[in-house]
Amino acid sequence: MSTIFSKIINKEIPADIVYESENILAFRDINPQAPVHILIIPKIEIPKVTNIYGKEHAVLLGEMIDAANKLAKEMNIADDGFRLVFNCGNHGGQEVYHLHMHLLGGRKMKWPPG
Ligand code: 5GP
């Protein structure tokens, strides 16, 4: 089932897009939890991590990591470090069922997460 992220991909609703390629899109989270909080998503509809299959999606996942590294460098958070997060399902705290990787940085993260 399509989510609000499909509307962002199709430019039906606005988002602060920071990177786009044929396969992926990255935009600022509407409710940022850190000075840098970007969502990196595939354009194809994959609901969550349990729908990822290594052989099928390895290149796509690699492209998402490459985009995170590129954006982290551009936003000057690469040297201090950052966090990449996939929330999966109810206990994982997932709200939007279109696969997304959070890129969080610009402050020291806590561990364990809440
Ligand atoms: P999840 O909890 O599913 O891992 O994360 C979903 C994220 O999407 C949340 O951090 C939330 O703030 C963000 N989000 C939800 N709706 C929108 C939207 O319409 N635009 C943007 N830019 N972010 C959104």
PDB file of C-alpha atoms and ligand atoms in Angstrom:
ATOM      1  CA  MET A   1       0.000   0.000   0.000  1.00  0.00           C
ATOM      2  CA  SER A   2       1.323   3.447  -0.893  1.00  0.00           C
ATOM      3  CA  THR A   3       2.328   5.864   1.837  1.00  0.00           C
ATOM      4  CA  ILE A   4       2.970   9.588   2.113  1.00  0.00           C
ATOM      5  CA  PHE A   5       6.507   8.894   0.870  1.00  0.00           C
ATOM      6  CA  SER A   6       5.100   7.858  -2.537  1.00  0.00           C
ATOM      7  CA  LYS A   7       3.512  11.303  -2.755  1.00  0.00           C
ATOM      8  CA  ILE A   8       6.909  12.874  -1.977  1.00  0.00           C
ATOM      9  CA  ILE A   9       8.569  10.707  -4.665  1.00  0.00           C
ATOM     10  CA  ASN A  10       5.902  11.758  -7.178  1.00  0.00           C
ATOM     11  CA  LYS A  11       6.260  15.431  -6.107  1.00  0.00           C
ATOM     12  CA  GLU A  12       2.571  15.524  -5.164  1.00  0.00           C
ATOM     13  CA  ILE A  13       3.509  16.967  -1.781  1.00  0.00           C
ATOM     14  CA  PRO A  14       6.582  19.075  -1.045  1.00  0.00           C
ATOM     15  CA  ALA A  15       9.698  17.973   0.790  1.00  0.00           C
ATOM     16  CA  ASP A  16      13.142  19.449   1.305  1.00  0.00           C
ATOM     17  CA  ILE A  17      14.913  17.128  -1.124  1.00  0.00           C
ATOM     18  CA  VAL A  18      18.694  16.981  -0.676  1.00  0.00           C
ATOM     19  CA  TYR A  19      19.557  14.170  -3.110  1.00  0.00           C
ATOM     20  CA  GLU A  20      17.828  12.335  -5.921  1.00  0.00           C
ATOM     21  CA  SER A  21      18.873   9.608  -8.342  1.00  0.00           C
ATOM     22  CA  GLU A  22      17.006   7.221 -10.603  1.00  0.00           C
ATOM     23  CA  ASN A  23      16.551   4.776  -7.724  1.00  0.00           C
ATOM     24  CA  ILE A  24      16.552   6.743  -4.481  1.00  0.00           C
ATOM     25  CA  LEU A  25      15.455   9.995  -2.881  1.00  0.00           C
ATOM     26  CA  ALA A  26      16.737  11.786   0.236  1.00  0.00           C
ATOM     27  CA  PHE A  27      14.889  14.569   2.038  1.00  0.00           C
ATOM     28  CA  ARG A  28      14.912  16.272   5.422  1.00  0.00           C
ATOM     29  CA  ASP A  29      12.711  14.733   8.126  1.00  0.00           C
ATOM     30  CA  ILE A  30       9.710  16.946   8.906  1.00  0.00           C
ATOM     31  CA  ASN A  31      10.273  16.400  12.650  1.00  0.00           C
ATOM     32  CA  PRO A  32      14.061  16.412  13.034  1.00  0.00           C
ATOM     33  CA  GLN A  33      15.589  14.594  16.016  1.00  0.00           C
ATOM     34  CA  ALA A  34      19.084  15.994  15.425  1.00  0.00           C
ATOM     35  CA  PRO A  35      20.625  19.013  13.659  1.00  0.00           C
ATOM     36  CA  VAL A  36      20.949  16.807  10.574  1.00  0.00           C
ATOM     37  CA  HIS A  37      18.045  14.367  10.085  1.00  0.00           C
ATOM     38  CA  ILE A  38      17.587  13.064   6.580  1.00  0.00           C
ATOM     39  CA  LEU A  39      15.481  10.178   5.292  1.00  0.00           C
ATOM     40  CA  ILE A  40      16.966   8.126   2.470  1.00  0.00           C
ATOM     41  CA  ILE A  41      14.395   6.016   0.644  1.00  0.00           C
ATOM     42  CA  PRO A  42      14.187   3.756  -2.378  1.00  0.00           C
ATOM     43  CA  LYS A  43      11.765   4.910  -5.074  1.00  0.00           C
ATOM     44  CA  ILE A  44      10.305   1.431  -5.334  1.00  0.00           C
ATOM     45  CA  GLU A  45       7.791   0.492  -2.652  1.00  0.00           C
ATOM     46  CA  ILE A  46       9.454  -1.790  -0.113  1.00  0.00           C
ATOM     47  CA  PRO A  47       7.418  -1.633   3.127  1.00  0.00           C
ATOM     48  CA  LYS A  48      10.105  -2.565   5.648  1.00  0.00           C
ATOM     49  CA  VAL A  49      13.412  -4.266   6.369  1.00  0.00           C
ATOM     50  CA  THR A  50      11.845  -7.740   6.427  1.00  0.00           C
ATOM     51  CA  ASN A  51      10.908  -7.239   2.758  1.00  0.00           C
ATOM     52  CA  ILE A  52      14.568  -6.803   1.783  1.00  0.00           C
ATOM     53  CA  TYR A  53      16.280  -9.733   0.077  1.00  0.00           C
ATOM     54  CA  GLY A  54      20.035  -9.550  -0.198  1.00  0.00           C
ATOM     55  CA  LYS A  55      20.392 -10.885  -3.724  1.00  0.00           C
ATOM     56  CA  GLU A  56      17.616  -8.683  -5.089  1.00  0.00           C
ATOM     57  CA  HIS A  57      18.262  -5.460  -3.196  1.00  0.00           C
ATOM     58  CA  ALA A  58      22.000  -5.410  -2.492  1.00  0.00           C
ATOM     59  CA  VAL A  59      22.767  -2.755  -5.122  1.00  0.00           C
ATOM     60  CA  LEU A  60      19.874  -0.560  -3.961  1.00  0.00           C
ATOM     61  CA  LEU A  61      20.998  -0.778  -0.333  1.00  0.00           C
ATOM     62  CA  GLY A  62      24.546   0.015  -1.419  1.00  0.00           C
ATOM     63  CA  GLU A  63      23.313   3.099  -3.215  1.00  0.00           C
ATOM     64  CA  MET A  64      21.473   4.223  -0.070  1.00  0.00           C
ATOM     65  CA  ILE A  65      24.693   3.903   1.980  1.00  0.00           C
ATOM     66  CA  ASP A  66      26.673   5.755  -0.705  1.00  0.00           C
ATOM     67  CA  ALA A  67      24.111   8.578  -0.567  1.00  0.00           C
ATOM     68  CA  ALA A  68      24.369   8.705   3.245  1.00  0.00           C
ATOM     69  CA  ASN A  69      28.158   9.018   3.037  1.00  0.00           C
ATOM     70  CA  LYS A  70      27.945  11.706   0.372  1.00  0.00           C
ATOM     71  CA  LEU A  71      25.372  13.701   2.355  1.00  0.00           C
ATOM     72  CA  ALA A  72      27.303  13.281   5.622  1.00  0.00           C
ATOM     73  CA  LYS A  73      30.379  14.764   3.932  1.00  0.00           C
ATOM     74  CA  GLU A  74      28.374  17.606   2.388  1.00  0.00           C
ATOM     75  CA  MET A  75      26.792  18.443   5.755  1.00  0.00           C
ATOM     76  CA  ASN A  76      30.094  18.253   7.613  1.00  0.00           C
ATOM     77  CA  ILE A  77      29.093  15.436   9.948  1.00  0.00           C
ATOM     78  CA  ALA A  78      31.267  12.705   8.451  1.00  0.00           C
ATOM     79  CA  ASP A  79      34.337  13.333  10.639  1.00  0.00           C
ATOM     80  CA  ASP A  80      32.495  13.513  13.979  1.00  0.00           C
ATOM     81  CA  GLY A  81      30.283  10.582  13.006  1.00  0.00           C
ATOM     82  CA  PHE A  82      26.607   9.957  12.580  1.00  0.00           C
ATOM     83  CA  ARG A  83      23.952   7.299  12.981  1.00  0.00           C
ATOM     84  CA  LEU A  84      22.053   5.321  10.338  1.00  0.00           C
ATOM     85  CA  VAL A  85      18.783   3.783  11.544  1.00  0.00           C
ATOM     86  CA  PHE A  86      16.135   1.514  10.054  1.00  0.00           C
ATOM     87  CA  ASN A  87      13.090   1.210  12.297  1.00  0.00           C
ATOM     88  CA  CYS A  88      11.246  -2.030  11.528  1.00  0.00           C
ATOM     89  CA  GLY A  89       7.689  -2.791  12.558  1.00  0.00           C
ATOM     90  CA  ASN A  90       5.811  -1.995  15.745  1.00  0.00           C
ATOM     91  CA  HIS A  91       8.547  -2.668  18.292  1.00  0.00           C
ATOM     92  CA  GLY A  92      11.079  -0.965  16.044  1.00  0.00           C
ATOM     93  CA  GLY A  93       9.002   2.221  16.154  1.00  0.00           C
ATOM     94  CA  GLN A  94       8.254   2.302  12.425  1.00  0.00           C
ATOM     95  CA  GLU A  95       5.534   4.810  11.524  1.00  0.00           C
ATOM     96  CA  VAL A  96       5.759   4.991   7.744  1.00  0.00           C
ATOM     97  CA  TYR A  97       5.665   1.662   5.899  1.00  0.00           C
ATOM     98  CA  HIS A  98       7.884   2.682   3.004  1.00  0.00           C
ATOM     99  CA  LEU A  99      11.475   1.612   3.675  1.00  0.00           C
ATOM    100  CA  HIS A 100      13.616   4.506   4.882  1.00  0.00           C
ATOM    101  CA  MET A 101      17.026   4.932   6.420  1.00  0.00           C
ATOM    102  CA  HIS A 102      17.424   7.768   8.911  1.00  0.00           C
ATOM    103  CA  LEU A 103      20.707   9.707   8.693  1.00  0.00           C
ATOM    104  CA  LEU A 104      21.146  11.476  12.026  1.00  0.00           C
ATOM    105  CA  GLY A 105      24.050  13.700  12.993  1.00  0.00           C
ATOM    106  CA  GLY A 106      25.288  17.019  14.266  1.00  0.00           C
ATOM    107  CA  ARG A 107      25.133  16.015  17.919  1.00  0.00           C
ATOM    108  CA  LYS A 108      26.442  13.184  20.100  1.00  0.00           C
ATOM    109  CA  MET A 109      23.971  10.300  20.015  1.00  0.00           C
ATOM    110  CA  LYS A 110      22.972   8.345  23.109  1.00  0.00           C
ATOM    111  CA  TRP A 111      23.147   4.596  23.544  1.00  0.00           C
ATOM    112  CA  PRO A 112      21.085   2.530  24.241  1.00  0.00           C
ATOM    113  CA  PRO A 113      18.329   4.157  22.159  1.00  0.00           C
ATOM    114  CA  GLY A 114      14.971   4.768  23.836  1.00  0.00           C
TER     115      GLY A 114
HETATM  116  P1  5GP B   1       9.782   5.895  11.217  1.00  0.00           P
HETATM  117  O1  5GP B   1       9.265   6.146  12.615  1.00  0.00           O
HETATM  118  O2  5GP B   1       8.759   5.234  10.349  1.00  0.00           O
HETATM  119  O3  5GP B   1      11.119   5.196  11.204  1.00  0.00           O
HETATM  120  O4  5GP B   1      10.108   7.323  10.627  1.00  0.00           O
HETATM  121  C1  5GP B   1       9.230   8.041   9.831  1.00  0.00           C
HETATM  122  C2  5GP B   1       9.770   9.435   9.764  1.00  0.00           C
HETATM  123  O5  5GP B   1       9.111  10.120   8.724  1.00  0.00           O
HETATM  124  C3  5GP B   1       9.561  10.245  11.048  1.00  0.00           C
HETATM  125  O6  5GP B   1      10.812  10.665  11.546  1.00  0.00           O
HETATM  126  C4  5GP B   1       8.681  11.406  10.585  1.00  0.00           C
HETATM  127  O7  5GP B   1       9.014  12.622  11.223  1.00  0.00           O
HETATM  128  C5  5GP B   1       8.940  11.455   9.105  1.00  0.00           C
HETATM  129  N1  5GP B   1       7.823  11.943   8.302  1.00  0.00           N
HETATM  130  C6  5GP B   1       6.530  11.524   8.373  1.00  0.00           C
HETATM  131  N2  5GP B   1       5.767  12.165   7.472  1.00  0.00           N
HETATM  132  C7  5GP B   1       6.610  13.005   6.802  1.00  0.00           C
HETATM  133  C8  5GP B   1       6.402  13.939   5.734  1.00  0.00           C
HETATM  134  O8  5GP B   1       5.307  14.135   5.214  1.00  0.00           O
HETATM  135  N3  5GP B   1       7.498  14.624   5.304  1.00  0.00           N
HETATM  136  C9  5GP B   1       8.743  14.428   5.846  1.00  0.00           C
HETATM  137  N4  5GP B   1       9.740  15.154   5.351  1.00  0.00           N
HETATM  138  N5  5GP B   1       8.955  13.563   6.852  1.00  0.00           N
HETATM  139  C10 5GP B   1       7.917  12.863   7.323  1.00  0.00           C
END
